[in-house]
XYZ file of C-alpha atoms in Angstrom:
588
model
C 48.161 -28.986 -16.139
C 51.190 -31.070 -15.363
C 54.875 -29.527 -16.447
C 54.412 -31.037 -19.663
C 57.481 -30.729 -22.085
C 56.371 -27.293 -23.062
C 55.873 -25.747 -19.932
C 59.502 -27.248 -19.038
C 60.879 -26.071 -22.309
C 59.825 -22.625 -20.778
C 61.474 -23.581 -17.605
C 64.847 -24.274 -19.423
C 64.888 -20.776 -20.976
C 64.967 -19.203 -18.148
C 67.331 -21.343 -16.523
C 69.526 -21.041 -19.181
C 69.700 -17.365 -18.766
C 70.198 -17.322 -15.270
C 72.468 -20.255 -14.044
C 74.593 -21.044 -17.091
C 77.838 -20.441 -15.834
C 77.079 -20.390 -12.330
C 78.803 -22.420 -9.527
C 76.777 -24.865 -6.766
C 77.454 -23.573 -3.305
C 75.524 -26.158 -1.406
C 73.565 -29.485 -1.892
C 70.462 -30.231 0.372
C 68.303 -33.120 0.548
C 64.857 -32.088 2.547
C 62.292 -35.054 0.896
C 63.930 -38.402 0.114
C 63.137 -37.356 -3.536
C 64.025 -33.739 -3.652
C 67.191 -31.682 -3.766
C 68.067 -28.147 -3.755
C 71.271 -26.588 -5.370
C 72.034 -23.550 -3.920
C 73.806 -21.694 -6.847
C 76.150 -18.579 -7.023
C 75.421 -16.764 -10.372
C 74.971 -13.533 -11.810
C 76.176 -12.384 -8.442
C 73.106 -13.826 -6.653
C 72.223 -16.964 -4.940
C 69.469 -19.000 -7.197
C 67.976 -21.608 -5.049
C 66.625 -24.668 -7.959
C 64.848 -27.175 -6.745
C 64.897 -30.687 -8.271
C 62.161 -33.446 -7.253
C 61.461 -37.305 -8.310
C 57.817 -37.002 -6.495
C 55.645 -39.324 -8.608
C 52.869 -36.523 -8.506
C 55.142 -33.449 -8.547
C 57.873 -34.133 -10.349
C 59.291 -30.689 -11.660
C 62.726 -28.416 -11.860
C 62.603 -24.758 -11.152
C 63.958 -22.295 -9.681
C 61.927 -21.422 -5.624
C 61.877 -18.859 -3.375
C 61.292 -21.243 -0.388
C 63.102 -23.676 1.412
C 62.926 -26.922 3.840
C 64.258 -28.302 6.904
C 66.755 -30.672 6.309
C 67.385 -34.092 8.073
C 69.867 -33.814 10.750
C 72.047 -36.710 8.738
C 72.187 -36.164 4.738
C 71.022 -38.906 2.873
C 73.521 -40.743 0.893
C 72.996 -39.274 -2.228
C 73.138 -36.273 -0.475
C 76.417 -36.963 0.362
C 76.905 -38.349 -2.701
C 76.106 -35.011 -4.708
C 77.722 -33.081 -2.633
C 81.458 -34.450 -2.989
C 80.589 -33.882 -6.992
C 78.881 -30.993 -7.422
C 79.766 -28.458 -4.343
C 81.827 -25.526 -6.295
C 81.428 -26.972 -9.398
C 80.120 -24.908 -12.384
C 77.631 -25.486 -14.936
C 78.558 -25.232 -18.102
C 74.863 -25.986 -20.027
C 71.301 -26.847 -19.032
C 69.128 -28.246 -21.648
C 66.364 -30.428 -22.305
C 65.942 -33.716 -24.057
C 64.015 -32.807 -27.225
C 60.455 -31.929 -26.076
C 60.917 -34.843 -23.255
C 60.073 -33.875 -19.738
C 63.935 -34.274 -19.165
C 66.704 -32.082 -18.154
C 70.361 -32.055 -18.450
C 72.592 -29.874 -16.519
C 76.157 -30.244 -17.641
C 78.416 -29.826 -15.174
C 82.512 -29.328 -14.503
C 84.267 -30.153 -11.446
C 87.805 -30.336 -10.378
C 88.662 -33.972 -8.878
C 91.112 -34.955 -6.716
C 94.373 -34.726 -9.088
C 93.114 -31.087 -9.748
C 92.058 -32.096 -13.284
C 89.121 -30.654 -14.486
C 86.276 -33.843 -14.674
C 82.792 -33.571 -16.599
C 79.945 -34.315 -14.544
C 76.125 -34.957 -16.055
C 72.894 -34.623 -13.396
C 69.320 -35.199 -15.608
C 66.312 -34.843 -13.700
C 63.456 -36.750 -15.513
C 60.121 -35.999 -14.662
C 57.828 -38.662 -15.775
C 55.109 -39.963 -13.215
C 56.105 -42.405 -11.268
C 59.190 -42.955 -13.172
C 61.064 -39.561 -12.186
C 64.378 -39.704 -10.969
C 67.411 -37.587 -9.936
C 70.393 -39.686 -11.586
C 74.205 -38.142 -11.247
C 76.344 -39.295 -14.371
C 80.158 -39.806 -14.396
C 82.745 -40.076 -17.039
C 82.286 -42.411 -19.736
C 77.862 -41.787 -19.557
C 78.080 -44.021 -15.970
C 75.761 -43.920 -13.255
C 77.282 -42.909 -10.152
C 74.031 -43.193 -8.519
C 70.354 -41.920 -8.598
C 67.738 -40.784 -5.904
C 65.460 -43.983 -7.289
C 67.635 -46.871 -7.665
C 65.589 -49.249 -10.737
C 66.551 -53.034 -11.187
C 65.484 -55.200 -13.430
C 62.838 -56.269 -11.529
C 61.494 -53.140 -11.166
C 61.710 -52.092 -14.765
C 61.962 -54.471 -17.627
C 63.047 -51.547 -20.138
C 65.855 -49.929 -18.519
C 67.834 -50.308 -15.168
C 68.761 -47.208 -13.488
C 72.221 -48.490 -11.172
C 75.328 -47.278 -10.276
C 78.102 -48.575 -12.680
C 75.561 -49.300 -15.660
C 75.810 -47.046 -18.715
C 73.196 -44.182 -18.977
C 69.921 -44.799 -21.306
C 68.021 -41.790 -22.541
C 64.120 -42.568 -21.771
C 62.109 -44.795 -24.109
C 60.122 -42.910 -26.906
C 57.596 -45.075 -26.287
C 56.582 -45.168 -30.045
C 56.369 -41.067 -29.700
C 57.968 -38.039 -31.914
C 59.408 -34.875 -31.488
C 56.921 -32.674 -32.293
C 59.282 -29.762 -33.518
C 60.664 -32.223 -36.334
C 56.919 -32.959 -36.972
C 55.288 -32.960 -41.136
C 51.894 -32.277 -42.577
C 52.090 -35.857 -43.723
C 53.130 -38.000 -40.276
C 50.752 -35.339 -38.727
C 47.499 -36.039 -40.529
C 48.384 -39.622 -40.212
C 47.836 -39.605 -36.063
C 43.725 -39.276 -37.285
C 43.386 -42.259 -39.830
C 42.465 -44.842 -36.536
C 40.979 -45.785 -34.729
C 38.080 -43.653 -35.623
C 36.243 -43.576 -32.168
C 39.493 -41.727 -30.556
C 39.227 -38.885 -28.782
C 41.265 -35.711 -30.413
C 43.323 -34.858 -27.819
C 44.109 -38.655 -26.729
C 45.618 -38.709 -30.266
C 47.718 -36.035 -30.376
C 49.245 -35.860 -26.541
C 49.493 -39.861 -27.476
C 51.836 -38.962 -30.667
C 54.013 -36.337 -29.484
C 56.729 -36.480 -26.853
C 55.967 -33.933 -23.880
C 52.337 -32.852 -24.693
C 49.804 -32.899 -22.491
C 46.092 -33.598 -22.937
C 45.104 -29.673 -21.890
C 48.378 -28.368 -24.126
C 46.719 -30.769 -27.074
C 43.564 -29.499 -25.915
C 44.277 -25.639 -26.778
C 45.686 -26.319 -29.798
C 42.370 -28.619 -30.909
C 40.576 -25.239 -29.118
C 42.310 -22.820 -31.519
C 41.346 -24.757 -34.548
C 37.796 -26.132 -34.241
C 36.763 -23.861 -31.233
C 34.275 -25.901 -28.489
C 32.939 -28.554 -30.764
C 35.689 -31.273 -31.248
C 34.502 -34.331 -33.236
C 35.892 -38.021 -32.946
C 39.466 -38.414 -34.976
C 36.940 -40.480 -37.774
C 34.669 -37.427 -38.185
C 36.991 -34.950 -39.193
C 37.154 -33.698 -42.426
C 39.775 -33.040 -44.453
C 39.502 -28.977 -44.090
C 39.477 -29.583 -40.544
C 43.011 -31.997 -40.462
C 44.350 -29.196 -42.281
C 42.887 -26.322 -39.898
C 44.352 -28.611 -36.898
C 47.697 -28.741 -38.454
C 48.229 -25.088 -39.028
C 47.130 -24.618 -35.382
C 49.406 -27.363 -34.698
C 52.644 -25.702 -36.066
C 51.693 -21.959 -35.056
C 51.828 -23.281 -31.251
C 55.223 -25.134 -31.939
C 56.196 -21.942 -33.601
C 55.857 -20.158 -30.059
C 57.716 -22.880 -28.318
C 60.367 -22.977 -30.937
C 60.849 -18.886 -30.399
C 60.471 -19.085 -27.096
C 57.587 -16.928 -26.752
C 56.747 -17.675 -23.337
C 54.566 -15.757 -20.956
C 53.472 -17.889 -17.842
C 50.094 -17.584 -16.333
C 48.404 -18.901 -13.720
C 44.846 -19.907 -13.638
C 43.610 -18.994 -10.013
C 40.512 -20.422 -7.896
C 39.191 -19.812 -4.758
C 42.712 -17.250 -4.463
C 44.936 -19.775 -5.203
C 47.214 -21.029 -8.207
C 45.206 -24.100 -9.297
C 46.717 -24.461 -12.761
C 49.793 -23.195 -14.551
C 50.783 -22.586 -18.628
C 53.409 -21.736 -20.726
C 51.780 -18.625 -21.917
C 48.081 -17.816 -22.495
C 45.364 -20.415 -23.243
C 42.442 -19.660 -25.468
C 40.769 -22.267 -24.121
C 41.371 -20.932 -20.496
C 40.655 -17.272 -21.351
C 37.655 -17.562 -19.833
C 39.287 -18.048 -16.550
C 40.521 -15.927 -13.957
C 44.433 -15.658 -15.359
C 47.010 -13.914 -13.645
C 50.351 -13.186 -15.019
C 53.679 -14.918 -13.169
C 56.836 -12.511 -13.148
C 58.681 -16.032 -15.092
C 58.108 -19.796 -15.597
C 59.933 -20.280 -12.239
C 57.683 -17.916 -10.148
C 54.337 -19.867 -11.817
C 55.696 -23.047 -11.118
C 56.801 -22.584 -7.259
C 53.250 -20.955 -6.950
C 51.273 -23.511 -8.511
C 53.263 -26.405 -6.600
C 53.350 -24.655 -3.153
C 49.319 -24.286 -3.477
C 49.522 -27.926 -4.672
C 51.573 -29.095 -1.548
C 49.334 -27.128 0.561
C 46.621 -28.981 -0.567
C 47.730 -32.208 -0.347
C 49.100 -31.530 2.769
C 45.189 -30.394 4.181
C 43.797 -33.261 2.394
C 45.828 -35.667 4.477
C 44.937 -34.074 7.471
C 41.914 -33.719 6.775
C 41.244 -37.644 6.451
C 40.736 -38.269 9.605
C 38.586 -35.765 10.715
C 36.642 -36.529 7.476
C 36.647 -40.421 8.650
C 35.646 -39.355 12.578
C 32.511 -36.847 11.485
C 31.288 -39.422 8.349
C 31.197 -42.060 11.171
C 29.014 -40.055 14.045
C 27.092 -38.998 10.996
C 26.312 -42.613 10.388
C 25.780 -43.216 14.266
C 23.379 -40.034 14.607
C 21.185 -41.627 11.448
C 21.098 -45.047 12.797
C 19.874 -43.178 15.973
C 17.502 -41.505 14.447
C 15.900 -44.446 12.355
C 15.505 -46.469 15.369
C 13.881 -43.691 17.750
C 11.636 -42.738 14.787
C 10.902 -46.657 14.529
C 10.091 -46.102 18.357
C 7.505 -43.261 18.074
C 5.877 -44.943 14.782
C 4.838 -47.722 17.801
C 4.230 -45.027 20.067
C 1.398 -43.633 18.232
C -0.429 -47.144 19.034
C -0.463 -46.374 22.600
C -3.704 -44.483 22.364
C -5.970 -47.740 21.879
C -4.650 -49.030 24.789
C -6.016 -46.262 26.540
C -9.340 -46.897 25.058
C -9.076 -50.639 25.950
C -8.547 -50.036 29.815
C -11.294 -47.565 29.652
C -13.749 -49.796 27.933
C -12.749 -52.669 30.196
C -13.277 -50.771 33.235
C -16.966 -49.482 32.108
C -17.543 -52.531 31.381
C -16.333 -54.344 34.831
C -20.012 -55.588 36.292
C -20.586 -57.662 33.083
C -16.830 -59.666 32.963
C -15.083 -62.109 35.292
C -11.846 -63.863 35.557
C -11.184 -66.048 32.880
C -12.287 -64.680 30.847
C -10.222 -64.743 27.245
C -11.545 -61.589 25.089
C -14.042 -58.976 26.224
C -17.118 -57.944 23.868
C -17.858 -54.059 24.749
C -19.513 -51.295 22.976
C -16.876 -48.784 21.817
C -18.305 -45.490 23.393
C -14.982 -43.822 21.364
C -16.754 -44.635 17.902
C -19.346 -42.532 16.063
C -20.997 -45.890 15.002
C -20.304 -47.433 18.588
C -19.498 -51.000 17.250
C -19.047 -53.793 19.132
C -14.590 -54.303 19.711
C -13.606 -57.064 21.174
C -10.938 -57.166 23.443
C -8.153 -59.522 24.532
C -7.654 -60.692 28.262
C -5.161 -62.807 30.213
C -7.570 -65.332 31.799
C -5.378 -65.430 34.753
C -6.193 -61.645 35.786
C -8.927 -59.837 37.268
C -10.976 -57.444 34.944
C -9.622 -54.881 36.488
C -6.291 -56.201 36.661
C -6.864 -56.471 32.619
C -7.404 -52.737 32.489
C -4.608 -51.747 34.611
C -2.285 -53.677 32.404
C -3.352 -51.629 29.247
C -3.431 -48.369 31.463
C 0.599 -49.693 32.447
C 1.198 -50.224 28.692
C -0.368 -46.897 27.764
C 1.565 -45.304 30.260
C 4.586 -46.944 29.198
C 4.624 -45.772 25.746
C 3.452 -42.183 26.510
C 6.439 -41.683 28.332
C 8.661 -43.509 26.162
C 6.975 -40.887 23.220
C 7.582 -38.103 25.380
C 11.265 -38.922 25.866
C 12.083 -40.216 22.184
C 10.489 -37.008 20.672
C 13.474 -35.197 23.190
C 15.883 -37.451 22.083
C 15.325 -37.447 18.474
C 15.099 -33.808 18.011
C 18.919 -33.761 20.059
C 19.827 -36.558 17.664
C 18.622 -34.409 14.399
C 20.183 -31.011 16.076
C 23.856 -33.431 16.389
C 23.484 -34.505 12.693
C 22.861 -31.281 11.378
C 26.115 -29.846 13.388
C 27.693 -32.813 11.858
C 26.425 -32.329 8.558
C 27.521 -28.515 8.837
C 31.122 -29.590 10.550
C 31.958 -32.214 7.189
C 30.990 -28.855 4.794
C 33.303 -26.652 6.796
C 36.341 -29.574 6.572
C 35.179 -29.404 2.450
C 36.369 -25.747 3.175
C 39.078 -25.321 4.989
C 42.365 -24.255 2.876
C 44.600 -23.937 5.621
C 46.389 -26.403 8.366
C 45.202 -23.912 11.201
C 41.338 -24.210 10.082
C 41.564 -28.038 11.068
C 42.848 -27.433 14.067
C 39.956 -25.383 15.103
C 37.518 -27.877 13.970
C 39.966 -30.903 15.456
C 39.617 -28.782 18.957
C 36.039 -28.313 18.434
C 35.300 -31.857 18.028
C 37.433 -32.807 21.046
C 35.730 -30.037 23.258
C 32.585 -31.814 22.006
C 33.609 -35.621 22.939
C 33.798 -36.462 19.341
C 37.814 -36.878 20.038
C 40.444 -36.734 22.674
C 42.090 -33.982 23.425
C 44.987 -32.821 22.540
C 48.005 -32.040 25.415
C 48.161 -28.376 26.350
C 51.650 -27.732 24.677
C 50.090 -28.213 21.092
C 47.793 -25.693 22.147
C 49.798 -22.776 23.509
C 52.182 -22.362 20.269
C 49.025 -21.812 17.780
C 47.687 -18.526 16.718
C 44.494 -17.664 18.222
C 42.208 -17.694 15.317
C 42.523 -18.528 11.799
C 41.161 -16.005 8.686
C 37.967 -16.025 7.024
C 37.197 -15.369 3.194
C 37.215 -11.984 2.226
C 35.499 -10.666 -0.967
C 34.252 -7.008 -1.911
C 30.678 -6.887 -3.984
C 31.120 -4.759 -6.924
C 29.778 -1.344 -4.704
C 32.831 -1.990 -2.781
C 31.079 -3.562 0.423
C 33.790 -5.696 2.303
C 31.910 -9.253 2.677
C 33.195 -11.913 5.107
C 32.755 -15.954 4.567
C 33.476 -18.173 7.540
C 35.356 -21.380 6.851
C 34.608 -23.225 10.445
C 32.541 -22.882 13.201
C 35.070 -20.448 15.135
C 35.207 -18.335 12.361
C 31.321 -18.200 11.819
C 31.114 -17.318 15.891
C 33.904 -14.733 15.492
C 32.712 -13.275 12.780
C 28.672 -13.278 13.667
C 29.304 -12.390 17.412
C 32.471 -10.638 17.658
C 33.101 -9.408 14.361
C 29.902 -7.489 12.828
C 28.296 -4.407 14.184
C 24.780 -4.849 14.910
C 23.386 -2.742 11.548
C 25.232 -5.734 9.285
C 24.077 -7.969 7.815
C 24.166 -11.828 8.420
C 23.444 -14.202 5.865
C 22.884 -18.428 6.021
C 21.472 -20.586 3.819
C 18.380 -21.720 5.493
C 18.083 -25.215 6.641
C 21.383 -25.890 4.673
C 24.538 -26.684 6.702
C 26.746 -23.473 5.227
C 29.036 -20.591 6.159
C 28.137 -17.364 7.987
C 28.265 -14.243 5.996
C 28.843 -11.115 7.214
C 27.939 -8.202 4.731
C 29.822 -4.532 6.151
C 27.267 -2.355 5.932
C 28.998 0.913 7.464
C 25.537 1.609 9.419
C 23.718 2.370 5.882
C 21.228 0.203 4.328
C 23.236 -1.511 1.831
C 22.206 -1.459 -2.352
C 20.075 -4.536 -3.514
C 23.357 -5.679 -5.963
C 25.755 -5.967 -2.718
C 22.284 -7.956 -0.847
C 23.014 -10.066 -3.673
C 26.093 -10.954 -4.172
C 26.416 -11.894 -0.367
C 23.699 -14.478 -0.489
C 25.510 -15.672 -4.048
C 28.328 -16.448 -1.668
C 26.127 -17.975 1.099
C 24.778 -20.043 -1.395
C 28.333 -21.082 -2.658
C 29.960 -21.675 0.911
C 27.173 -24.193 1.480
C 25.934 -27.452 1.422
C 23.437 -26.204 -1.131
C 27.020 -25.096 -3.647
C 25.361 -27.644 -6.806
C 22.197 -26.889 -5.998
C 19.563 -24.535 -7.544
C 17.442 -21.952 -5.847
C 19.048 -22.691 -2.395
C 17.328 -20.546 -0.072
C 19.469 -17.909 1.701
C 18.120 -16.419 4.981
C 19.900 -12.938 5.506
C 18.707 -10.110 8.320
C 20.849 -7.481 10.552
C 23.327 -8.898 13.190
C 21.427 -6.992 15.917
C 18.948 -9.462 15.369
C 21.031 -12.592 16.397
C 20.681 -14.642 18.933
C 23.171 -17.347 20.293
C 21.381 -19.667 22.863
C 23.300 -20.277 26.025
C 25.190 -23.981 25.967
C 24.702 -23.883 21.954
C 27.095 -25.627 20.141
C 29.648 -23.689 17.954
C 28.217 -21.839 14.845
C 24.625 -22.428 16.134
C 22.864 -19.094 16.365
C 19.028 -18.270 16.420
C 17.091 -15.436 14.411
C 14.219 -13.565 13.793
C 12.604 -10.743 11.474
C 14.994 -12.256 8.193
C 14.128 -12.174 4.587
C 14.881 -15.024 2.297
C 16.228 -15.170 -1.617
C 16.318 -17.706 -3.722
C 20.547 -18.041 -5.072
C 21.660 -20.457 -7.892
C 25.074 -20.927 -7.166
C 27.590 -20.088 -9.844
C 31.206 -20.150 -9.802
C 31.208 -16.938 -12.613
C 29.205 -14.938 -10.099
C 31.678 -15.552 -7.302
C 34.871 -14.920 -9.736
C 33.179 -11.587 -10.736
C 33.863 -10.308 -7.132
C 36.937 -8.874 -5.873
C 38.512 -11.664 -3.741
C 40.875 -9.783 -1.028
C 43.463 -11.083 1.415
C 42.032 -12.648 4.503
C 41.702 -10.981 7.620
């Protein structure tokens, strides 16, 4: 979910509580559209953190911090001459707009005391950072808007601050039963939620969502099916939720995936509960997690890219490779009637001469021994005929010989590929692609990078690691290094290794503590075999699993290839509830 207005409305609280009436010690600038105020209050430092970022845009409070550019930007600079040791006096937000004002008093140069306004507005590619003098002027902003960038409102030093359009919206805390059940009269084919985030100011399509959740549970019809009863049920759920927000009921949460913060809300869902929730110690804490999980996303995404872009295009090499040496042994499997044809002609050599331009023989290869003819060059010798099919025979014997090498190499090299794109579909952490980026390199798939790069990373990155419900630790590989450490290094011979089979997927290492392990545990480690694979939206994906003693890794095999024998197989439909019901631990 977005900070919508509610989940900033929860933001403000807390601000309010903790920074009214503190003073800013420092101003830093680390993105071109972020700043941190450092702020004395309370008799603590409070770090808040204000971005612009079209996809982030947000205001709370953060535990971390960024390097800063050797020279501050000139807003930087800007801020800093009006806001270092100033105090604020209020911080509030603009109705239920994703907008917030932090009033602000500083002494200027005559010692007087001067009133100083800095709104952050948070709205999609329109967020800004905009400083405000005396008399509502713009001193400046970290987005500078002209008119031809904006045909609604300029954003420039000098011009006169403008609240942000309404766009046709209304404050849903002045909201009536009457205005409310007027959102659903058209257009009948709208979507529920579309109506109601597209009425209010600051609500969201999931916020809209829960409160369409709490009054008609799962089945939501179109805005020109519902019934009168059910306007009415909508509207009570409607003005309970806005009764929260009005109190200031909050209670943040954070809806977690995979062990990290993948969504964040004001307080709990319904429509979530079925999710794995965890409670944030205040709006602040939720939002720095959720972001920072966001950022470290991104941030692997882009990195990501081109690895993605490198294996995707050997992938399409290895298959054009493959098409045209299976094209090859489809003519291959000709080669055997020229065989026949040298034999026949050379059976047959007291009854043909030269010049001859096809040769009748009786095929001695047939049951029914038919008559075949065959073609000559006129120019050659019968014999000189026959060793000319014998050559081409020969030829293409070879040539099967070698393709059938080549292709199984080729189908070996798209199956590591295949394997390396599902581990780069894994990988959660900046250190996991640079284990498959060294990989590849090693492997000729990129250059290398210099030796320095090298020396100041840590030696291995972690692995998944869950615990079945008998308390059995289970390990997941994310790359090939892992699924080597893990298989060769890690495990104790008695474990046991799980794979999917045939399916490019993690290694799985089931701890076993030298005892034969309970059927439920068996089971839960191929459920996350199954999900760590290629096989993750598939059903009945076979998973391979046996003890580590009985793995092999062939000498000069590529990374995460292993061989094994005396394994049992199950049959795992993946499911995302089956995986949550484990106990997901820190990584190794």
């Amino acid at each position: 979910m977005p900070l919508d207005g509610i989940m900033l409305r929860s933001v403000v609280t807390e601000l309010q509580e903790k920074l009214t009436g503190g003073r800013i010690d420092r101003v830093l600038q680390p993105e071109n559209d972020e700043i941190h105020l450092v702020i004395r209050s309370q008799g603590e430092n409070q770090r808040l953190l204000l971005s612009a970022s079209p996809n982030n845009a947000r205001i709370h409070l953060t535990a971390g911090s960024k390097p800063n550019p050797m020279t501050p930007p000139m807003f930087c600079m800007l801020l800093r001459k009006h806001l270092v040791n100033a105090k604020i006096l209020e911080i509030r937000q603009m109705g239920m707009e994703r907008a917030v004002e932090l009033r602000i008093e500083t002494i200027d140069e005559l010692g007087d005391r001067s009133p100083r306004r800095l709104i952050v507005e948070a709205m999609g590619r329109n967020s800004n950072i905009i400083l405000i003098g005396k008399n509502d002027r713009i001193l400046d902003s970290v987005r500078r808007v002209d008119e031809q960038m904006s045909r609604v409102r300029e954003i420039l030093p000098g011009l006169p601050y403008e609240n942000p359009p309404e766009l046709g919206k209304s404050d849903p805390l002045a909201a009536d039963e009457a205005s409310f059940r007027a959102i659903f009269a058209e257009p009948a084919h709208a979507k529920l939620d579309k109506c109601l985030a597209g009425a209010y100011l600051g609500l969201s399509l999931p916020s809209a969502q829960e409160i369409l959740y709490r009054a008609l549970g799962e089945d939501i019809p179109l805005a020109g099916n519902l019934t009168a009863e059910q306007i009415s049920a909508l509207w009570r759920a409607f003005g309970a939720f806005y009764d929260d927000v009005r109190a200031a009921r909050f209670s943040p949460v954070l809806l977690e995936r995979d062990g990290e913060a993948a969504d964040l809300f004001p307080f709990i869902y319904c429509s979530k509960a079925h999710e794995h929730l965890v409670q944030a110690a205040s709006p602040s804490e939720a939002a720095d997690r959720y972001y920072a999980a966001r950022d470290r996303r991104a941030r692997v995404t882009q990195r990501s890219a081109n690895l993605v872009r490198v294996v995707k295009n050997n992938i399409e090499r290895c298959q054009k490779k493959i098409q045209i040496q299976q094209d090859t042994l489809a003519d291959c499997a000709h080669s055997e009637q020229y065989r026949i044809r040298g034999d026949l002609i050379t059976a047959n050599l007291h009854g043909l001469t030269r010049g001859m331009t096809c040769a009748r023989v009786q095929n001695y290869y047939s049951p029914d021994l038919e008559m075949l003819d065959i073609p000559m060059d006129p120019q050659r010798t019968p014999a000189q005929n026959a060793q000319r099919y014998y050559k081409r025979y020969n030829k293409l014997k070879k040539a099967f010989d070698t393709t059938t090498e080549q292709l199984a190499a080729a189908k070996e090299e798209l199956s590591y590929l295949e394997g390396q794109l599902d581990n780069l579909d894994k990988c959660t952490e900046a250190d996991e692609l640079l284990e498959i980026r060294d990989e590849l390199a090693r492997l000729g798939y990129l250059r290398k990078l210099p030796d320095k790069k090298k020396a100041s990373r840590p030696s291995l990155s972690r692995p998944h690691h869950y615990q079945t419900g008998d308390g059995l630790d289970v390990y997941v590989g994310k790359n090939n290094v892992q699924n080597d450490w893990l298989t060769l290094r890690f495990a104790d011979g008695n474990d046991y290794w799980f794979h999917t089979k045939n399916i490019p997927g993690s290694h799985v290492i089931l701890k076993t503590q030298g005892k034969e392990p309970p059927g439920s545990s068996i089971q839960e480690a191929a459920a996350l075999a199954a999900w760590y694979s290629k096989g993750k939206g598939g059903a009945q994906v076979p998973v391979d699993y046996t003890p580590r003693k009985f793995i092999k890794k062939p000498a000069g095999a590529r990374p995460g290839y292993v061989i094994y024998f005396q394994n049992r197989t199950l049959y795992i439909t993946p499911s995302e509830e089956t995986i949550k019901r484990l106990k997901r631990l820190e990584d190794i």
